[in-house]
Every structure is written in C-alpha cells, then in structure tokens.
Amino acid sequence: MMSRIPRIVLEVLPRLTAAIVLWENIDLLLRLLPRVVGGPIEFLAALASLEGLPTAIGLASSVLAALTVATASPMLYAVTLSILAVAKGAAGYAVSPASIFGMLVILFSDTLRPVYRTGQGASLRLGYRDLIKGVVGAAAVLGMVILVAVGAGLYVGRFIDYMVSAGTRAVSKNLVLAGLLMNPVVRLIVVLVFTLLFYKLLTHAFDSAALFAFPSRRLSIQVLRDRSGIDASIEIPLNTLRGMIIAMAVAPLLYASIYRVVMPLATQLMPQLGLLTTFVARVAITFLLFTVAYTVVSRFINRFLEGSPESVLGIAVGVAVFVYACAVLRSVWLGAPLVRALTSPDLEGLGSDAVDSYVKFYALFFYLVELLLRLVGAAP
Amino acid sequence: MSRLAAVKPFIYLGVSVALIVLATMFFMWSVGYLERAMIATGLLSALIGFSLLSGGLYALRVSAYVYGAEKGAEEGGEA
C-alpha cells in the first residue's frame, strides 16, 4: 500500500492543480453572471452581445477546466489558462499567479507519470550531493525560464506602450500611421512576433546548454554533417512589409515608364488605347503595378537571401535595360535621330518624370489607403 | 594545434554572446527611438536586432556542436 502512494500523488496532484483553475473560473462566472442573468432568452442575447463576451468566454473556459480536471492533460491546461486569461482580461481582472504556477506542477507530474514504475520510490537511493545537484539544477532551469519570460513580457509591454503613445501623438499629422500604430491587430502581431522570438531564443539556449553539459560526439557529427540541422535561422518578421517598402520605390518608376513613354507611343499607333489614361484605369494600373512590383521584389529578396546571385544579376540587368530602353524611346519621341538617341538617351527627362510620378502615384495611393482604412474603421 | 581545437568552440561561444548582447542593445535602442516617436528608426533597429539575434543563435548552436564533437572525441579516444 505504501508503495502506491507516489503513484497516487502523481495522479491526484495535476487534478488538484486543475481544480484551482476551475475554481478561478467559477469565481469569475459568479462575479459576471449577475450582470447578464434574466430569462433564458435574455441570457442568450446578453451572451451574444459585446458586454456578455467575457461571460461567454468564461463559460467556454469553465467547460475546458472541467475537462482538464478529468484528464490532467498539460495541453488542455495551457489552452484553458489562455482562454481564462482572455476572459478575465476582457472583464478587467488578471489571472492569479497560483494558476500560472500550476502549469509548472502539471508539466512536472506529466513528465514523471509515464516513466514512474510502482515501487520505484522505495528503491531510490539519493545522496545529499545528488539531491542538492538536482534541486539546484531544477531551480536554475526554472529561474532562467521565468527570468526570460518576465523580461520578455516587460519588454513587449513597454514596446506596445510607446507604440500607442507615438500613435496618439501622430494623430494630428498622419492618420494612416496613427491608425496603424493604434490598431489592436497590429499590436497583437507585434506581441506574437516578439513572443515567438523569445521562445526561439530560449529553446536554442537550452539546446546548446544541454550539449555543453553532456557533449555527444555522435550527435554533433551527425548534425554538423547536415547543414539544415544547425541552421538556426529566425525568419525575420515583417518580410511582407519589407517587400512592400522596396516595391514602393520600384512601382512609380514602372508607372512613369509606362505612362510617360510607352503609352504616348502606343496611343499614336492604336488610338483606342487612350481608354487606359482615364482616372479609373490609372487607379487600377497603379494597384496592378504595385502588386506586380511587390511580387517580383519579394521573390527577388528571397532568392537573394537563399544565395543565388545569378537571378539577382539577371533582374538588375533587366531593370537597367528597361530604363535605358525607355530613355531611348523618349528621346526618339522628342525627335532625335535613332543613333543619337541610342548614344545619349534622355535619362534626365525620364528622371524628372519619375520624381513627378512618385508624388502623383503616392498622393493617389495614400488617398485610397486612408479611404480603405476609414471604411474598415481602423482610422478615425 | 590541439590547443586551438580546444579553444575553438569557446571562440564561437564568444562571438555568439557578443552578437546576442548587440542584438539586445539594438532592441533597447528600438524602444528608446519609439519613445521619442521616431517610429521608422525604432522599427529598423528592431529589425537589425532580429538579424543579429539570428546570427548569434546560429553561432551558439555551432559552438555547442563543435564542443560536442571535440569533447566527445576525447572521451571516445579514452574508451
């Protein structure tokens, strides 16, 4: 009977811990429910409304908490805790430290439970040194994890605070920027990116620390032989945004080349193409060119980072030839003979046209972007 | 030569720690710039921080595996 006690503890402990979260759920519901209770139909209507949202989320997490008590699964516990945190946050409370600490207890018992054999506790012989070593090691691991987690939380909190305050200061100057900085979705993305980053930092640090503590030649050689094994590449966040920024520099040039050089020639040859110079067609082509530039640029960046310089060279030469051809066409169009046009293309005129169209392109572009943001409700 | 082999993983380790410290500094600077409403500069320094951190983690892993290969070799030789 005595030999069964550790087994029973390992089974009961996580369920007791899950009961803490269940209790926290019930506590939250007891505080929230009086606000929404009425008849059954009013109750359902209140749950569906915006004020009843924390209650609805709280109900969902209570069901999950009850399931966690039954199964003692750490995954379920984490999901329950996350949903409970959202419900409590929406209601204006914070999750209790006890339930966060409970995560450690659940993980600990879940690791031990499958490998523990009944009666193993009786045959365990531990010296003081081993005991101290074990306790210090566990404390060091936990301390480092908690330190990084708290540091990351503080850092992300300050980042978001400053972002929002920069947004409130920018309201009078730039509506698009302020809308972006104060948008809850943008904030969520920033938090997710930083959380992933710190998670990767932590796992890599522990991987390396484990190898330093217990070096294994076989594993090391196996990993070093295969390059993908040690490539600890972090996907740089906001790849999309970077591609867009570069595309912003490229797109107006394409626009200028088409509208100032190619289009006048084309309309001389085919007058019905004049349809493309109307306002709506210009807007459509603006966005089309931007999309094309973005697609090409983002692929170009990825190729460049993957280390194939040939395609980069090819695209660069292609752009140069395109600009040269446009400049030559422009001087021909201005009346220069072909040989003269080939040797001294009108790059200056093309450049001034480009500057002009940068201004026009983005006046149009940002006007539409701001309009879209206002329609969606992201900007005031 | 063998001394160099023994020191090699710690050189990688030093490089990686230096890169991670630099990355942390860039992250701090990015918050500082954001505080003074220099948004683009802040985001750019965060991006630089991400790149440096990526390099730092790479070096960290390489150092661990090189150390493992060297150290494991000594043990294998004795056995």
XYZ file of C-alpha atoms in Angstrom:
459
model
C 0.000 0.000 0.000
C 2.819 2.397 0.932
C 4.472 1.777 -2.426
C 1.385 3.040 -4.233
C 1.439 6.468 -2.591
C 3.779 8.202 -5.093
C 1.668 6.895 -7.958
C -1.487 8.233 -6.324
C 0.197 11.584 -5.674
C 1.260 11.802 -9.320
C -2.322 11.152 -10.412
C -4.007 13.446 -7.888
C -1.620 16.401 -7.911
C -2.314 17.607 -11.500
C -6.071 17.209 -10.965
C -5.915 19.277 -7.805
C -3.978 21.922 -9.720
C -6.575 21.903 -12.475
C -9.207 22.324 -9.759
C -7.565 25.665 -8.863
C -8.214 26.893 -12.380
C -11.748 25.500 -12.295
C -12.340 27.398 -9.069
C -10.947 30.567 -10.617
C -13.379 30.086 -13.500
C -16.321 29.628 -11.166
C -15.246 32.697 -9.208
C -15.157 34.754 -12.396
C -18.573 33.495 -13.505
C -20.059 34.242 -10.078
C -18.844 37.797 -10.430
C -20.021 38.214 -14.035
C -23.265 36.251 -14.220
C -25.445 38.589 -12.090
C -24.872 41.269 -14.736
C -26.336 39.225 -17.577
C -28.865 36.958 -15.908
C -32.530 37.388 -16.806
C -34.829 34.951 -18.582
C -33.201 32.271 -20.754
C -33.704 34.299 -23.939
C -32.325 37.492 -22.400
C -29.432 35.438 -21.093
C -28.534 34.110 -24.562
C -28.949 37.579 -26.071
C -26.685 39.052 -23.387
C -24.059 36.382 -24.074
C -24.080 37.246 -27.755
C -23.722 40.980 -27.096
C -20.418 42.752 -26.590
C -20.856 43.182 -22.814
C -21.582 39.483 -22.380
C -18.416 38.472 -24.243
C -16.238 37.861 -21.136
C -19.018 35.732 -19.670
C -19.321 33.659 -22.834
C -15.543 33.119 -22.967
C -15.582 32.340 -19.239
C -18.257 29.692 -19.785
C -16.174 28.094 -22.544
C -13.066 28.025 -20.347
C -15.069 26.517 -17.440
C -16.022 23.584 -19.635
C -12.366 23.192 -20.613
C -11.304 23.458 -16.963
C -13.698 20.653 -16.012
C -12.221 18.539 -18.825
C -8.721 19.337 -17.537
C -9.663 18.104 -14.071
C -10.846 14.862 -15.648
C -7.857 14.257 -17.947
C -4.960 16.131 -16.249
C -3.579 16.969 -19.692
C -0.998 19.805 -19.757
C -2.043 20.846 -23.274
C -5.646 21.280 -22.162
C -4.444 23.160 -19.083
C -2.477 25.625 -21.216
C -5.458 26.201 -23.523
C -7.790 26.683 -20.551
C -5.402 29.123 -18.923
C -5.050 31.143 -22.139
C -8.809 31.373 -22.656
C -9.356 32.207 -18.987
C -6.739 34.957 -19.280
C -8.638 36.435 -22.244
C -11.969 36.252 -20.373
C -10.526 37.793 -17.218
C -8.669 40.439 -19.197
C -11.872 41.390 -21.013
C -13.640 41.641 -17.652
C -10.814 43.732 -16.216
C -9.124 41.191 -13.933
C -5.741 39.441 -14.102
C -5.058 35.705 -13.922
C -3.890 34.610 -10.480
C -0.200 33.672 -10.087
C -1.276 30.369 -8.487
C -2.800 29.101 -11.727
C 0.288 30.139 -13.723
C 2.467 28.309 -11.199
C 0.106 25.348 -11.570
C 1.361 24.982 -15.146
C 4.768 24.012 -13.719
C 3.194 21.430 -11.405
C 1.184 19.907 -14.239
C 4.203 19.729 -16.565
C 6.354 18.251 -13.805
C 3.882 15.488 -12.934
C 3.124 14.820 -16.602
C 6.834 14.244 -17.275
C 7.221 11.955 -14.287
C 3.979 9.959 -14.556
C 4.662 7.816 -17.658
C 8.213 6.832 -16.618
C 7.496 6.130 -12.954
C 7.225 2.453 -12.048
C 5.218 1.441 -8.984
C 7.518 0.848 -6.042
C 10.389 2.786 -7.634
C 10.378 5.302 -4.786
C 11.368 2.665 -2.241
C 14.453 1.552 -4.186
C 15.660 5.098 -4.853
C 18.991 5.901 -3.174
C 19.953 9.557 -3.293
C 22.972 11.093 -1.576
C 22.818 14.669 -0.334
C 25.086 15.800 -3.153
C 22.788 14.333 -5.798
C 19.755 15.817 -4.096
C 21.326 19.284 -3.912
C 22.508 18.975 -7.514
C 19.005 18.053 -8.666
C 17.311 20.826 -6.742
C 19.830 23.466 -7.852
C 19.598 22.297 -11.463
C 15.813 22.405 -11.498
C 15.829 25.811 -9.779
C 18.365 27.145 -12.311
C 16.287 25.957 -15.269
C 13.060 27.328 -13.811
C 14.722 30.587 -12.783
C 16.121 31.144 -16.270
C 12.782 30.388 -17.923
C 10.907 32.702 -15.563
C 13.546 35.432 -15.930
C 13.346 35.346 -19.726
C 9.546 35.200 -19.667
C 9.201 38.148 -17.292
C 11.847 40.130 -19.181
C 10.127 39.446 -22.488
C 6.778 40.449 -21.007
C 8.126 43.722 -19.655
C 9.899 44.494 -22.915
C 6.861 43.796 -25.093
C 4.684 45.827 -22.713
C 6.942 48.871 -22.991
C 7.227 48.456 -26.766
C 3.436 48.455 -27.113
C 3.046 51.393 -24.699
C 5.462 53.551 -26.659
C 3.910 52.467 -29.954
C 0.473 53.568 -28.780
C 1.736 56.846 -27.354
C 3.602 57.539 -30.621
C 0.316 56.803 -32.384
C -1.629 59.290 -30.259
C 0.994 61.940 -30.961
C 0.844 61.211 -34.697
C -2.941 61.564 -34.953
C -2.769 65.232 -35.916
C -0.041 64.689 -38.517
C -0.638 61.356 -40.189
C -3.898 59.488 -39.896
C -2.705 56.323 -41.625
C 0.308 55.975 -39.351
C -1.713 56.673 -36.211
C -4.349 54.160 -37.303
C -1.676 51.524 -37.880
C 0.105 52.128 -34.583
C -3.071 52.111 -32.508
C -4.713 49.191 -34.303
C -5.278 46.267 -31.901
C -4.500 43.756 -34.661
C -1.095 45.365 -35.275
C -0.443 45.261 -31.535
C -1.380 41.581 -31.458
C 1.005 40.845 -34.351
C 3.860 42.675 -32.621
C 3.264 40.733 -29.407
C 3.142 37.421 -31.298
C 6.355 38.178 -33.197
C 8.236 39.043 -30.020
C 6.855 36.043 -28.134
C 7.964 33.677 -30.902
C 11.366 35.347 -30.940
C 11.927 34.918 -27.212
C 10.636 31.343 -27.368
C 13.175 30.503 -30.073
C 15.930 32.220 -28.113
C 15.091 30.132 -25.057
C 14.897 26.777 -26.864
C 18.173 27.360 -28.709
C 19.873 28.412 -25.483
C 18.692 25.257 -23.707
C 19.657 23.025 -26.648
C 23.184 24.423 -26.593
C 23.426 24.312 -22.804
C 22.424 20.633 -22.818
C 25.129 19.860 -25.386
C 27.738 21.731 -23.354
C 26.718 19.801 -20.249
C 26.572 16.369 -21.929
C 28.701 16.503 -25.094
C 27.904 13.740 -27.568
C 30.277 13.176 -30.452
C 27.904 11.021 -32.464
C 25.052 13.531 -32.323
C 27.324 16.509 -33.000
C 28.966 14.970 -36.058
C 25.620 13.826 -37.368
C 24.195 17.341 -37.065
C 27.311 19.125 -38.343
C 27.303 16.933 -41.459
C 23.789 18.021 -42.383
C 23.558 21.755 -42.836
C 19.830 22.041 -42.231
C 20.306 20.666 -38.713
C 22.290 23.642 -37.433
C 20.573 26.324 -39.461
C 19.011 28.195 -36.587
C 17.592 30.764 -38.929
C 14.989 33.063 -37.479
C 12.532 34.194 -40.119
C 12.892 37.936 -39.981
C 9.418 39.259 -39.182
C 7.578 41.723 -41.371
C 9.070 40.227 -44.548
C 5.894 41.333 -46.279
C 6.334 44.892 -45.075
C 9.948 44.986 -46.226
C 8.950 43.742 -49.665
C 6.247 46.406 -49.796
C 8.662 49.174 -48.872
C 11.054 48.196 -51.655
C 8.139 47.745 -54.050
C 7.084 51.302 -53.173
C 10.367 52.553 -54.586
C 10.092 50.441 -57.733
C 6.432 50.768 -58.687
C 6.345 54.514 -59.524
C 9.276 54.062 -61.911
C 7.350 51.410 -63.819
C 4.324 53.685 -63.744
C 6.350 56.580 -65.135
C 7.921 54.455 -67.852
C 4.549 53.167 -68.989
C 2.540 56.380 -68.809
C 5.133 58.883 -69.986
C 6.973 56.856 -72.615
C 5.231 53.711 -73.736
C 1.675 54.984 -73.596
C 2.056 58.090 -75.845
C 3.740 55.929 -78.499
C 1.126 53.236 -78.172
C -1.755 55.703 -78.462
C -0.161 57.113 -81.622
C -0.226 53.636 -83.111
C -3.519 52.490 -81.606
C -5.829 55.370 -80.575
C -8.274 53.077 -78.776
C -5.611 52.516 -76.080
C -6.377 56.075 -74.904
C -9.027 54.428 -72.759
C -6.202 53.415 -70.398
C -5.459 57.055 -69.493
C -8.802 57.642 -67.752
C -8.808 58.083 -63.959
C -10.283 54.674 -63.112
C -7.842 52.886 -65.410
C -4.966 54.827 -63.848
C -6.027 53.779 -60.341
C -6.375 50.162 -61.425
C -2.982 50.203 -63.122
C -1.424 51.883 -60.071
C -2.515 48.997 -57.880
C -1.696 46.407 -60.518
C 1.841 47.776 -60.899
C 2.281 47.888 -57.161
C 1.203 44.258 -56.864
C 3.496 43.190 -59.675
C 6.416 45.127 -58.184
C 5.723 43.638 -54.768
C 5.546 40.066 -56.109
C 8.764 40.435 -58.080
C 10.582 42.217 -55.260
C 9.616 39.747 -52.539
C 10.705 36.820 -54.696
C 13.897 38.671 -55.549
C 14.664 39.219 -51.856
C 14.114 35.552 -51.039
C 16.335 34.447 -53.930
C 18.989 36.867 -52.771
C 18.888 35.547 -49.220
C 18.958 31.948 -50.392
C 22.257 32.694 -52.100
C 21.664 32.549 -55.835
C 23.227 35.720 -57.230
C 22.554 34.853 -60.886
C 18.868 35.689 -60.748
C 19.595 38.884 -58.826
C 22.054 39.892 -61.523
C 19.523 38.983 -64.179
C 16.792 41.121 -62.631
C 19.181 44.039 -62.099
C 20.314 43.905 -65.749
C 16.694 43.591 -66.831
C 15.693 46.719 -64.902
C 18.690 48.638 -66.275
C 17.854 47.608 -69.863
C 14.226 48.574 -69.334
C 15.159 52.034 -68.028
C 17.645 52.519 -70.882
C 15.071 51.445 -73.468
C 12.514 53.837 -72.019
C 15.005 56.706 -72.082
C 15.930 55.911 -75.723
C 12.269 55.765 -76.703
C 11.734 59.088 -75.009
C 14.481 60.836 -76.967
C 13.225 59.273 -80.211
C 9.782 60.535 -79.356
C 11.240 64.022 -78.765
C 12.561 63.929 -82.318
C 16.195 62.869 -82.038
C 17.588 60.529 -84.713
C 17.910 56.888 -83.640
C 21.726 56.749 -83.453
C 21.850 59.892 -81.311
C 19.049 58.539 -79.132
C 20.938 55.268 -78.569
C 24.154 57.019 -77.515
C 22.600 59.785 -75.419
C 19.247 58.601 -74.084
C 17.091 61.143 -72.312
C 17.705 59.894 -68.775
C 17.246 63.333 -67.221
C 13.770 63.737 -68.602
C 12.896 60.235 -67.505
C 14.208 61.045 -64.026
C 12.173 64.230 -63.666
C 9.126 62.356 -64.909
C 9.832 59.696 -62.297
C 10.028 62.257 -59.475
C 6.813 63.807 -60.708
C 5.078 60.457 -60.802
C 6.374 59.425 -57.364
C 4.485 62.378 -55.967
C 1.383 61.698 -58.036
C 1.452 57.931 -57.520
C 1.618 58.211 -53.745
C -0.850 61.051 -53.484
C -3.297 58.699 -55.196
C -2.141 55.603 -53.367
C -2.292 57.005 -49.837
C -5.571 58.731 -50.506
C -7.049 55.326 -51.359
C -5.322 53.513 -48.489
C -6.637 56.035 -45.989
C -10.086 55.755 -47.518
C -9.925 51.967 -47.138
C -8.758 52.208 -43.523
C -11.594 54.597 -42.734
C -14.103 52.271 -44.338
C -12.806 49.372 -42.234
C -12.824 51.555 -39.142
C -9.116 51.274 -38.365
C -8.588 55.025 -38.753
C -10.803 57.742 -37.272
C 47.077 22.870 -32.870
C 45.170 20.839 -30.316
C 45.015 23.894 -28.083
C 43.298 25.765 -30.885
C 40.872 22.876 -31.266
C 40.098 23.036 -27.565
C 39.568 26.803 -27.662
C 37.593 26.849 -30.944
C 34.107 26.233 -29.544
C 34.644 28.963 -26.980
C 35.586 31.415 -29.727
C 32.247 30.636 -31.377
C 30.593 30.986 -27.999
C 32.212 34.400 -27.505
C 31.071 35.534 -30.934
C 27.539 34.354 -30.266
C 27.369 36.033 -26.855
C 28.697 39.259 -28.389
C 26.065 39.089 -31.144
C 23.263 38.401 -28.680
C 24.390 41.290 -26.470
C 24.485 43.553 -29.532
C 21.013 42.344 -30.513
C 19.727 43.146 -27.018
C 21.228 46.627 -27.281
C 19.502 47.168 -30.610
C 16.200 46.024 -29.121
C 16.653 48.507 -26.260
C 17.514 51.263 -28.704
C 14.445 50.467 -30.743
C 12.259 51.049 -27.680
C 14.171 54.246 -26.987
C 13.598 55.532 -30.518
C 9.941 54.575 -30.323
C 9.671 56.516 -27.061
C 10.875 59.627 -28.874
C 8.301 58.958 -31.628
C 10.990 58.012 -34.186
C 8.937 55.115 -35.468
C 10.842 54.126 -38.607
C 14.196 54.262 -36.807
C 12.768 52.212 -33.965
C 11.424 49.525 -36.265
C 14.675 49.490 -38.254
C 16.726 48.916 -35.107
C 14.327 46.144 -34.082
C 14.928 44.557 -37.498
C 18.708 44.854 -37.047
C 18.255 43.286 -33.615
C 16.394 40.353 -35.142
C 19.140 39.783 -37.719
C 21.908 39.955 -35.114
C 20.000 37.608 -32.827
C 19.577 35.139 -35.670
C 23.330 35.197 -36.278
C 24.017 34.914 -32.557
C 21.811 31.849 -32.184
C 23.457 30.238 -35.212
C 26.885 30.738 -33.686
C 25.596 29.437 -30.358
C 24.423 26.191 -31.923
C 27.622 25.798 -33.916
C 29.678 26.313 -30.772
C 27.665 23.675 -28.924
C 28.036 21.105 -31.702
C 31.728 21.805 -32.222
C 32.268 21.463 -28.490
C 30.326 18.213 -28.537
C 32.391 16.844 -31.429
C 35.725 17.788 -29.797
C 34.839 16.730 -26.282
C 33.134 13.534 -27.396
C 36.245 12.672 -29.416
C 38.438 12.784 -26.299
C 36.085 10.514 -24.417
C 35.867 8.131 -27.362
C 39.697 8.004 -27.537
C 39.968 7.002 -23.890
C 37.373 4.279 -24.067
